[in-house]
Amino acid sequence: MDGYGDDATDAHDGTHAHDAALADADPRTAAILEAERERQRSSLQLIASENHASRSVLRAQGSVFTNKYAEGVPGDRYYGGCEHADEIERLAIDRARKLFDAEHVNVQPHSGSQANAAAMLAVLEPGDTILSADLRNAGHLSHGHQANLAGQVYDVERYGLDPETGLLEYDTLRERAEDVDPDLIVSGFSAYPRTVDWERIQAIAEDVGAFHLADIAHITGLVAAGVHPSPVGVADLVTASTHKTVRAGRGGIVVCGEDLADAVDRAVMPGIQGGPAMHNVTGKAVGFGEALEPAFEAYAERVIANARALAGGLADRGCRLSTGGTDTHLVLVDLRETHDRDLLGKAAERALEDCGIVLNANAVPGDPRPPKDPSGIRAGVPALTTRGFDEGAMDAVAECIVRMLEDPEDEAVRREVTECVDELCAAHPLYE
Ligand code: DSN
């Protein structure tokens, strides 16, 4: 199914008829949709949080469940007509529980950020103290940025990664936790390429009397496939995104033990949301079903092999990688020590996008520059792996990236890299 180029059954699922109906009713929107489909096909998607969902997931999300309100939980709703909503949500929950070997899963959060907000609301009071990593240290907005609700409701203290190595130093985290005495420690990262030792963080949390929230948004699929250790059953609360490495419908989930189940469900609704987006819950059910198939484990293994190939290809060509490499789906390049030092985050992002290489500027640990125009770039391989890229193709991607980083103004280089990108895209069809 990789690349979704050979799944003949989907040709008969009504998708084309729906496209034709939309083109008839709203040609402008249909044209924008087609342009986006073409952009995804004709460029390399290396944004580490993105992927290409199967046609079945796309179909499930564009379904009649868009129409349905279903506040509450299966079997206990505020509205009538929920029998099928109950059935699909129960299916999503059952599959998620199996996938993560979990006691309780709430599948309603609209996103990973909402999942984090709900998890915090479930166990904290306003003014309680969170200890988390900020954007410069691979953290996420929803972990307590001052502009985010969490940063305004809770007292947020920070821990960092080692600015030299980029690694999480567990002893430093322990010292910080003992100093700060938090009510909640947030682990899990948006730009950390290494395996996280959840048990060690849980031990720190227990020693200082804090809850531990592990946000596995980026590595959801790697955890589901068993190729990264799972925090489920270790951390008190686990939040995940469902559309990144796991390729299911768009949104988030909260995973916890039975002891926190009611608090989590109440925190999601009415705490931070109203009606669940049932079309997304449907997409989650479908994607979780796909992730339970043996082929998904092979996909997750290929993600890691491809990320390592990309890391090796970049490092061999002179890039400085934060932490020196990767164990996961992404690499973080510190451009301050790579090639032309004037070409930092945003400028590098733009130069690469000009040639069809789409990734994002990203802060590196200890970054003195602002998160909007930081010193590094982050590249992830989940989407290219879905398209069927192998390690050889990833090395070609590394070559393209480095050639552009070395000579961003050279027209001939730009042409050659664009041609190489076109060839790689043509060799790895998507949704065709
Ligand atoms: N925007 C996502 C990321 O790229 O990491 C997280 O929400």
Tab-separated table of C-alpha atoms and ligand atoms in Angstrom:
chain	number	residue	atom	x	y	z
A	1	MET	CA	0.000	0.000	0.000
A	2	ASP	CA	3.025	2.314	0.262
A	3	GLY	CA	2.555	5.386	-1.891
A	4	TYR	CA	-1.061	4.400	-2.399
A	5	GLY	CA	-0.245	3.987	-6.075
A	6	ASP	CA	-1.416	0.413	-6.471
A	7	ASP	CA	-4.568	0.223	-4.367
A	8	ALA	CA	-7.039	-0.485	-7.158
A	9	THR	CA	-9.993	-1.024	-4.835
A	10	ASP	CA	-9.984	2.632	-3.867
A	11	ALA	CA	-10.725	3.605	-7.451
A	12	HIS	CA	-14.249	2.351	-6.804
A	13	ASP	CA	-14.881	4.007	-3.450
A	14	GLY	CA	-16.734	6.984	-4.844
A	15	THR	CA	-13.768	9.356	-4.478
A	16	HIS	CA	-13.747	10.285	-8.157
A	17	ALA	CA	-17.497	10.830	-8.184
A	18	HIS	CA	-17.106	13.105	-5.158
A	19	ASP	CA	-14.328	15.034	-6.921
A	20	ALA	CA	-16.533	15.503	-9.982
A	21	ALA	CA	-19.462	16.689	-7.855
A	22	LEU	CA	-17.247	19.220	-6.067
A	23	ALA	CA	-15.779	20.462	-9.349
A	24	ASP	CA	-19.326	21.041	-10.552
A	25	ALA	CA	-20.591	22.753	-7.401
A	26	ASP	CA	-17.498	24.744	-6.443
A	27	PRO	CA	-14.848	24.778	-9.170
A	28	ARG	CA	-12.633	27.196	-7.267
A	29	THR	CA	-12.366	24.960	-4.225
A	30	ALA	CA	-11.937	21.885	-6.431
A	31	ALA	CA	-9.052	23.591	-8.224
A	32	ILE	CA	-7.362	24.467	-4.923
A	33	LEU	CA	-7.744	20.871	-3.726
A	34	GLU	CA	-6.242	19.552	-6.956
A	35	ALA	CA	-3.359	22.031	-6.673
A	36	GLU	CA	-2.611	20.831	-3.153
A	37	ARG	CA	-2.771	17.186	-4.255
A	38	GLU	CA	-0.323	18.023	-7.048
A	39	ARG	CA	1.978	19.923	-4.645
A	40	GLN	CA	2.137	16.875	-2.370
A	41	ARG	CA	2.850	14.597	-5.349
A	42	SER	CA	5.444	16.775	-7.027
A	43	SER	CA	7.555	17.783	-4.037
A	44	LEU	CA	9.305	16.009	-1.167
A	45	GLN	CA	7.371	16.299	2.089
A	46	LEU	CA	9.976	16.260	4.846
A	47	ILE	CA	8.019	18.074	7.546
A	48	ALA	CA	8.524	15.658	10.418
A	49	SER	CA	4.936	15.924	11.669
A	50	GLU	CA	3.331	15.174	8.296
A	51	ASN	CA	2.434	12.013	6.442
A	52	HIS	CA	0.215	10.791	3.603
A	53	ALA	CA	-2.946	9.123	4.918
A	54	SER	CA	-4.417	6.222	2.950
A	55	ARG	CA	-7.364	6.812	0.663
A	56	SER	CA	-9.484	4.893	3.168
A	57	VAL	CA	-8.573	7.360	5.931
A	58	LEU	CA	-9.239	10.318	3.614
A	59	ARG	CA	-12.572	8.786	2.619
A	60	ALA	CA	-13.554	8.194	6.258
A	61	GLN	CA	-12.784	11.795	7.157
A	62	GLY	CA	-14.812	13.150	4.258
A	63	SER	CA	-17.902	11.237	5.354
A	64	VAL	CA	-21.413	11.833	6.684
A	65	PHE	CA	-20.064	11.799	10.237
A	66	THR	CA	-19.093	15.427	9.512
A	67	ASN	CA	-22.783	16.123	10.125
A	68	LYS	CA	-23.177	14.479	13.513
A	69	TYR	CA	-23.058	15.961	16.999
A	70	ALA	CA	-22.250	13.467	19.718
A	71	GLU	CA	-21.271	15.281	22.930
A	72	GLY	CA	-20.581	12.783	25.660
A	73	VAL	CA	-19.083	9.315	25.487
A	74	PRO	CA	-20.398	6.202	23.718
A	75	GLY	CA	-23.665	5.119	25.347
A	76	ASP	CA	-24.013	8.370	27.295
A	77	ARG	CA	-24.608	11.239	24.854
A	78	TYR	CA	-26.342	14.591	25.108
A	79	TYR	CA	-28.087	14.130	21.716
A	80	GLY	CA	-30.206	11.493	20.020
A	81	GLY	CA	-29.330	9.570	16.886
A	82	CYS	CA	-25.919	8.528	18.170
A	83	GLU	CA	-26.115	4.772	17.657
A	84	HIS	CA	-23.659	4.763	14.738
A	85	ALA	CA	-21.498	7.456	16.339
A	86	ASP	CA	-21.306	5.193	19.388
A	87	GLU	CA	-20.303	2.256	17.231
A	88	ILE	CA	-17.539	4.085	15.364
A	89	GLU	CA	-16.149	5.704	18.517
A	90	ARG	CA	-16.125	2.342	20.318
A	91	LEU	CA	-14.289	0.854	17.331
A	92	ALA	CA	-11.685	3.646	17.440
A	93	ILE	CA	-11.257	3.183	21.197
A	94	ASP	CA	-10.964	-0.607	20.977
A	95	ARG	CA	-8.370	-0.392	18.223
A	96	ALA	CA	-6.399	2.322	20.057
A	97	ARG	CA	-6.421	0.296	23.290
A	98	LYS	CA	-5.095	-2.711	21.398
A	99	LEU	CA	-2.511	-0.658	19.526
A	100	PHE	CA	-1.084	0.933	22.665
A	101	ASP	CA	-1.911	-1.859	25.123
A	102	ALA	CA	-3.832	0.740	27.104
A	103	GLU	CA	-6.465	0.623	29.840
A	104	HIS	CA	-8.263	3.782	28.745
A	105	VAL	CA	-8.171	5.948	25.600
A	106	ASN	CA	-10.175	9.079	24.851
A	107	VAL	CA	-10.204	9.486	21.049
A	108	GLN	CA	-12.046	12.813	20.908
A	109	PRO	CA	-9.321	15.520	21.146
A	110	HIS	CA	-9.298	17.600	17.973
A	111	SER	CA	-5.482	17.709	17.997
A	112	GLY	CA	-2.394	16.862	19.996
A	113	SER	CA	-2.566	20.332	21.580
A	114	GLN	CA	-6.125	19.674	22.768
A	115	ALA	CA	-5.010	16.311	24.110
A	116	ASN	CA	-2.315	18.072	26.137
A	117	ALA	CA	-4.767	20.696	27.416
A	118	ALA	CA	-7.172	17.958	28.516
A	119	ALA	CA	-4.458	15.883	30.167
A	120	MET	CA	-3.300	18.938	32.140
A	121	LEU	CA	-6.852	19.901	33.102
A	122	ALA	CA	-7.477	16.345	34.312
A	123	VAL	CA	-4.792	16.491	36.989
A	124	LEU	CA	-3.942	20.165	37.649
A	125	GLU	CA	-5.532	23.230	39.265
A	126	PRO	CA	-4.926	26.754	37.906
A	127	GLY	CA	-1.647	28.053	39.315
A	128	ASP	CA	-0.099	24.583	39.660
A	129	THR	CA	3.459	24.188	38.429
A	130	ILE	CA	4.444	22.476	35.186
A	131	LEU	CA	8.041	21.561	34.395
A	132	SER	CA	8.475	21.246	30.619
A	133	ALA	CA	10.832	21.965	27.709
A	134	ASP	CA	10.339	25.121	25.639
A	135	LEU	CA	10.442	25.569	21.855
A	136	ARG	CA	14.205	26.069	21.873
A	137	ASN	CA	14.589	22.689	23.519
A	138	ALA	CA	12.355	20.565	21.291
A	139	GLY	CA	9.225	21.278	23.343
A	140	HIS	CA	5.835	22.321	22.003
A	141	LEU	CA	3.635	25.418	22.315
A	142	SER	CA	1.065	23.436	24.279
A	143	HIS	CA	3.679	22.445	26.863
A	144	GLY	CA	3.370	25.885	28.441
A	145	HIS	CA	4.443	28.649	26.048
A	146	GLN	CA	3.410	31.999	27.498
A	147	ALA	CA	1.169	32.690	24.490
A	148	ASN	CA	-0.600	29.353	24.920
A	149	LEU	CA	-3.433	28.800	27.400
A	150	ALA	CA	-1.237	26.421	29.411
A	151	GLY	CA	1.322	29.192	29.887
A	152	GLN	CA	-1.372	31.503	31.210
A	153	VAL	CA	-3.221	29.075	33.463
A	154	TYR	CA	-0.258	27.278	35.015
A	155	ASP	CA	3.037	28.367	36.492
A	156	VAL	CA	5.556	27.090	33.931
A	157	GLU	CA	9.149	26.201	34.743
A	158	ARG	CA	11.552	24.939	32.099
A	159	TYR	CA	14.181	22.269	31.623
A	160	GLY	CA	16.516	22.119	28.651
A	161	LEU	CA	18.553	19.811	26.479
A	162	ASP	CA	22.327	19.917	26.632
A	163	PRO	CA	23.297	22.817	24.313
A	164	GLU	CA	26.486	21.040	23.206
A	165	THR	CA	25.186	17.556	22.507
A	166	GLY	CA	21.457	18.215	22.092
A	167	LEU	CA	20.785	15.294	24.444
A	168	LEU	CA	18.330	15.127	27.319
A	169	GLU	CA	20.413	14.855	30.483
A	170	TYR	CA	18.301	12.958	33.000
A	171	ASP	CA	20.401	13.973	36.021
A	172	THR	CA	20.006	17.651	35.095
A	173	LEU	CA	16.255	17.115	34.759
A	174	ARG	CA	16.212	15.500	38.200
A	175	GLU	CA	18.080	18.455	39.748
A	176	ARG	CA	15.682	20.870	38.098
A	177	ALA	CA	12.645	18.893	39.294
A	178	GLU	CA	13.982	18.802	42.854
A	179	ASP	CA	14.527	22.541	42.667
A	180	VAL	CA	11.156	23.456	41.156
A	181	ASP	CA	8.940	20.871	42.908
A	182	PRO	CA	6.446	20.669	40.016
A	183	ASP	CA	2.935	19.222	40.031
A	184	LEU	CA	3.443	17.897	36.483
A	185	ILE	CA	6.496	17.007	34.405
A	186	VAL	CA	5.952	17.037	30.648
A	187	SER	CA	8.180	14.785	28.552
A	188	GLY	CA	8.020	14.010	24.847
A	189	PHE	CA	9.301	16.309	22.116
A	190	SER	CA	8.688	17.817	18.683
A	191	ALA	CA	12.300	17.873	17.529
A	192	TYR	CA	14.238	15.286	19.542
A	193	PRO	CA	15.843	12.582	17.410
A	194	ARG	CA	16.735	10.186	20.209
A	195	THR	CA	15.030	7.447	22.229
A	196	VAL	CA	13.423	8.736	25.422
A	197	ASP	CA	13.790	6.782	28.668
A	198	TRP	CA	10.264	7.118	30.057
A	199	GLU	CA	10.991	5.027	33.158
A	200	ARG	CA	13.747	7.395	34.234
A	201	ILE	CA	11.489	10.432	33.895
A	202	GLN	CA	8.646	8.637	35.670
A	203	ALA	CA	11.010	7.852	38.564
A	204	ILE	CA	11.943	11.538	38.802
A	205	ALA	CA	8.258	12.536	38.743
A	206	GLU	CA	7.409	10.041	41.461
A	207	ASP	CA	10.328	11.179	43.632
A	208	VAL	CA	9.156	14.813	43.536
A	209	GLY	CA	5.444	13.922	43.814
A	210	ALA	CA	4.509	15.104	40.315
A	211	PHE	CA	2.322	13.620	37.625
A	212	HIS	CA	4.142	12.683	34.412
A	213	LEU	CA	2.630	13.517	31.018
A	214	ALA	CA	4.446	11.895	28.065
A	215	ASP	CA	3.558	13.602	24.777
A	216	ILE	CA	4.360	11.123	22.004
A	217	ALA	CA	2.728	13.192	19.231
A	218	HIS	CA	5.666	12.779	16.883
A	219	ILE	CA	6.472	9.154	17.564
A	220	THR	CA	2.920	7.778	17.956
A	221	GLY	CA	3.387	5.345	15.069
A	222	LEU	CA	6.847	4.249	16.212
A	223	VAL	CA	5.460	3.486	19.677
A	224	ALA	CA	2.404	1.732	18.216
A	225	ALA	CA	4.653	-0.472	16.091
A	226	GLY	CA	6.967	-1.264	19.004
A	227	VAL	CA	10.059	0.271	17.404
A	228	HIS	CA	10.349	2.941	20.139
A	229	PRO	CA	9.745	2.127	23.831
A	230	SER	CA	6.220	2.938	24.978
A	231	PRO	CA	5.404	5.248	27.888
A	232	VAL	CA	1.945	3.657	28.200
A	233	GLY	CA	1.710	1.983	31.589
A	234	VAL	CA	4.771	3.988	32.706
A	235	ALA	CA	3.748	7.662	32.603
A	236	ASP	CA	0.509	8.721	34.315
A	237	LEU	CA	-0.795	10.280	31.125
A	238	VAL	CA	0.181	9.841	27.482
A	239	THR	CA	-0.978	12.136	24.698
A	240	ALA	CA	-0.557	11.469	21.005
A	241	SER	CA	-1.319	12.907	17.595
A	242	THR	CA	-3.071	10.516	15.278
A	243	HIS	CA	-2.085	11.864	11.846
A	244	LYS	CA	1.720	11.953	12.067
A	245	THR	CA	3.747	8.736	12.182
A	246	VAL	CA	0.591	6.659	12.708
A	247	ARG	CA	-1.157	7.945	9.521
A	248	ALA	CA	-4.700	7.795	10.974
A	249	GLY	CA	-7.417	10.459	10.935
A	250	ARG	CA	-6.445	13.938	12.033
A	251	GLY	CA	-6.455	14.703	15.752
A	252	GLY	CA	-5.225	13.559	19.127
A	253	ILE	CA	-5.870	11.030	21.866
A	254	VAL	CA	-5.292	10.843	25.609
A	255	VAL	CA	-4.185	7.511	27.059
A	256	CYS	CA	-4.271	6.742	30.778
A	257	GLY	CA	-5.032	4.118	33.402
A	258	GLU	CA	-8.530	3.446	34.762
A	259	ASP	CA	-7.697	5.635	37.783
A	260	LEU	CA	-7.637	8.795	35.619
A	261	ALA	CA	-10.224	7.736	33.014
A	262	ASP	CA	-13.184	9.764	34.341
A	263	ALA	CA	-11.058	12.853	34.978
A	264	VAL	CA	-9.654	12.680	31.428
A	265	ASP	CA	-13.062	12.161	29.809
A	266	ARG	CA	-14.512	15.126	31.746
A	267	ALA	CA	-11.491	17.251	30.878
A	268	VAL	CA	-11.973	16.592	27.152
A	269	MET	CA	-15.729	17.268	27.274
A	270	PRO	CA	-16.982	19.582	28.752
A	271	GLY	CA	-13.531	20.757	29.907
A	272	ILE	CA	-11.993	21.927	26.660
A	273	GLN	CA	-14.244	20.751	23.817
A	274	GLY	CA	-17.874	20.413	22.829
A	275	GLY	CA	-18.874	17.852	20.245
A	276	PRO	CA	-16.178	15.495	18.983
A	277	ALA	CA	-15.314	15.737	15.275
A	278	MET	CA	-16.876	12.359	14.458
A	279	HIS	CA	-15.499	12.298	10.903
A	280	ASN	CA	-12.013	12.513	12.384
A	281	VAL	CA	-12.866	9.853	14.956
A	282	THR	CA	-13.903	7.706	11.962
A	283	GLY	CA	-10.542	8.395	10.297
A	284	LYS	CA	-8.819	7.451	13.555
A	285	ALA	CA	-10.688	4.116	13.627
A	286	VAL	CA	-9.617	3.348	10.057
A	287	GLY	CA	-5.989	4.381	10.564
A	288	PHE	CA	-5.689	2.463	13.834
A	289	GLY	CA	-7.044	-0.586	12.004
A	290	GLU	CA	-4.331	-0.169	9.378
A	291	ALA	CA	-1.671	0.256	12.087
A	292	LEU	CA	-2.735	-3.054	13.665
A	293	GLU	CA	-1.791	-4.872	10.443
A	294	PRO	CA	1.683	-6.505	10.351
A	295	ALA	CA	2.654	-4.285	7.388
A	296	PHE	CA	2.627	-1.271	9.686
A	297	GLU	CA	5.498	-2.594	11.790
A	298	ALA	CA	7.544	-2.970	8.603
A	299	TYR	CA	6.644	0.627	7.688
A	300	ALA	CA	7.801	1.907	11.091
A	301	GLU	CA	11.077	-0.019	10.793
A	302	ARG	CA	11.623	1.515	7.361
A	303	VAL	CA	10.952	4.987	8.811
A	304	ILE	CA	13.825	4.542	11.248
A	305	ALA	CA	16.142	3.034	8.618
A	306	ASN	CA	15.341	5.914	6.262
A	307	ALA	CA	15.907	8.549	8.958
A	308	ARG	CA	19.279	6.967	9.708
A	309	ALA	CA	20.130	6.987	5.984
A	310	LEU	CA	19.190	10.662	5.755
A	311	ALA	CA	21.210	11.458	8.893
A	312	GLY	CA	24.221	9.561	7.551
A	313	GLY	CA	23.940	11.184	4.140
A	314	LEU	CA	23.801	14.669	5.661
A	315	ALA	CA	26.589	14.073	8.182
A	316	ASP	CA	28.891	12.515	5.567
A	317	ARG	CA	28.415	15.649	3.457
A	318	GLY	CA	29.383	18.013	6.261
A	319	CYS	CA	26.156	18.796	8.144
A	320	ARG	CA	26.259	19.069	11.920
A	321	LEU	CA	23.400	17.046	13.385
A	322	SER	CA	22.017	17.788	16.821
A	323	THR	CA	22.717	14.688	18.990
A	324	GLY	CA	24.942	13.402	16.167
A	325	GLY	CA	22.256	11.301	14.481
A	326	THR	CA	18.833	9.784	15.043
A	327	ASP	CA	16.937	6.847	16.560
A	328	THR	CA	13.572	8.094	15.349
A	329	HIS	CA	11.863	9.559	12.284
A	330	LEU	CA	13.653	12.920	12.178
A	331	VAL	CA	16.971	14.715	12.010
A	332	LEU	CA	17.784	18.174	13.325
A	333	VAL	CA	20.546	20.055	11.490
A	334	ASP	CA	22.410	22.869	13.239
A	335	LEU	CA	23.147	25.232	10.352
A	336	ARG	CA	25.438	27.444	12.442
A	337	GLU	CA	28.123	24.843	11.940
A	338	THR	CA	27.173	23.718	8.458
A	339	HIS	CA	28.347	25.308	5.202
A	340	ASP	CA	27.416	28.953	4.629
A	341	ARG	CA	26.611	30.310	8.073
A	342	ASP	CA	24.482	33.120	6.646
A	343	LEU	CA	22.000	30.538	5.466
A	344	LEU	CA	20.172	29.748	8.701
A	345	GLY	CA	16.702	28.375	9.415
A	346	LYS	CA	14.144	30.409	7.422
A	347	ALA	CA	16.441	31.246	4.519
A	348	ALA	CA	17.445	27.579	4.229
A	349	GLU	CA	13.796	26.498	4.424
A	350	ARG	CA	12.937	28.873	1.565
A	351	ALA	CA	15.914	27.898	-0.623
A	352	LEU	CA	15.047	24.213	-0.285
A	353	GLU	CA	11.343	24.765	-0.912
A	354	ASP	CA	12.240	26.549	-4.160
A	355	CYS	CA	13.525	23.175	-5.381
A	356	GLY	CA	10.603	21.131	-4.058
A	357	ILE	CA	12.171	20.060	-0.764
A	358	VAL	CA	9.639	20.952	1.928
A	359	LEU	CA	10.825	20.987	5.531
A	360	ASN	CA	10.806	23.495	8.359
A	361	ALA	CA	13.187	25.875	10.063
A	362	ASN	CA	13.592	24.723	13.643
A	363	ALA	CA	15.315	25.819	16.828
A	364	VAL	CA	18.292	23.768	17.943
A	365	PRO	CA	19.148	23.280	21.640
A	366	GLY	CA	20.721	26.442	23.036
A	367	ASP	CA	19.573	28.424	19.987
A	368	PRO	CA	20.191	32.163	20.494
A	369	ARG	CA	17.836	33.033	17.620
A	370	PRO	CA	14.020	33.357	17.909
A	371	PRO	CA	11.834	30.282	17.158
A	372	LYS	CA	10.341	32.070	14.110
A	373	ASP	CA	13.737	32.336	12.435
A	374	PRO	CA	15.959	29.843	14.223
A	375	SER	CA	19.363	28.353	13.456
A	376	GLY	CA	18.386	24.887	12.312
A	377	ILE	CA	16.228	22.838	10.003
A	378	ARG	CA	14.216	19.739	10.927
A	379	ALA	CA	13.596	16.953	8.433
A	380	GLY	CA	11.425	13.884	8.951
A	381	VAL	CA	10.903	10.865	6.743
A	382	PRO	CA	7.426	9.441	7.574
A	383	ALA	CA	5.779	10.852	4.424
A	384	LEU	CA	8.572	9.850	2.028
A	385	THR	CA	8.627	6.385	3.590
A	386	THR	CA	4.897	6.077	2.898
A	387	ARG	CA	5.706	6.906	-0.744
A	388	GLY	CA	8.112	3.970	-0.795
A	389	PHE	CA	11.453	5.794	-0.501
A	390	ASP	CA	14.273	3.476	0.561
A	391	GLU	CA	17.709	4.195	2.006
A	392	GLY	CA	19.259	4.775	-1.437
A	393	ALA	CA	16.580	7.331	-2.279
A	394	MET	CA	17.109	9.002	1.104
A	395	ASP	CA	20.790	9.385	0.298
A	396	ALA	CA	19.803	11.119	-2.934
A	397	VAL	CA	17.569	13.438	-0.870
A	398	ALA	CA	20.530	14.196	1.439
A	399	GLU	CA	22.648	15.016	-1.622
A	400	CYS	CA	19.961	17.408	-2.923
A	401	ILE	CA	19.667	19.160	0.448
A	402	VAL	CA	23.404	19.622	0.855
A	403	ARG	CA	23.937	20.866	-2.710
A	404	MET	CA	21.341	23.573	-2.129
A	405	LEU	CA	22.722	24.492	1.287
A	406	GLU	CA	26.179	24.853	-0.246
A	407	ASP	CA	25.169	26.952	-3.260
A	408	PRO	CA	21.736	28.473	-2.650
A	409	GLU	CA	22.285	31.258	-5.218
A	410	ASP	CA	23.653	29.094	-8.032
A	411	GLU	CA	21.046	28.737	-10.805
A	412	ALA	CA	22.640	25.601	-12.269
A	413	VAL	CA	22.594	23.895	-8.872
A	414	ARG	CA	18.982	24.917	-8.374
A	415	ARG	CA	18.052	23.409	-11.769
A	416	GLU	CA	19.905	20.165	-11.117
A	417	VAL	CA	18.400	19.736	-7.652
A	418	THR	CA	14.908	20.456	-8.984
A	419	GLU	CA	15.412	17.835	-11.695
A	420	CYS	CA	16.562	15.312	-9.115
A	421	VAL	CA	13.487	16.059	-6.966
A	422	ASP	CA	11.239	15.620	-10.020
A	423	GLU	CA	12.830	12.248	-10.773
A	424	LEU	CA	12.461	11.065	-7.176
A	425	CYS	CA	8.786	12.103	-7.165
A	426	ALA	CA	8.102	10.402	-10.498
A	427	ALA	CA	9.699	7.192	-9.223
A	428	HIS	CA	7.494	7.211	-6.093
A	429	PRO	CA	3.877	7.833	-7.136
A	430	LEU	CA	1.322	9.068	-4.651
A	431	TYR	CA	-2.475	8.676	-4.801
A	432	GLU	CA	-2.328	7.617	-8.460
B	1	DSN	N1	3.208	21.396	14.299
B	1	DSN	C1	3.657	20.129	14.805
B	1	DSN	C2	5.101	19.913	14.520
B	1	DSN	O1	5.483	20.163	13.408
B	1	DSN	O2	5.874	19.479	15.360
B	1	DSN	C3	3.342	19.914	16.210
B	1	DSN	O3	2.042	20.277	16.506
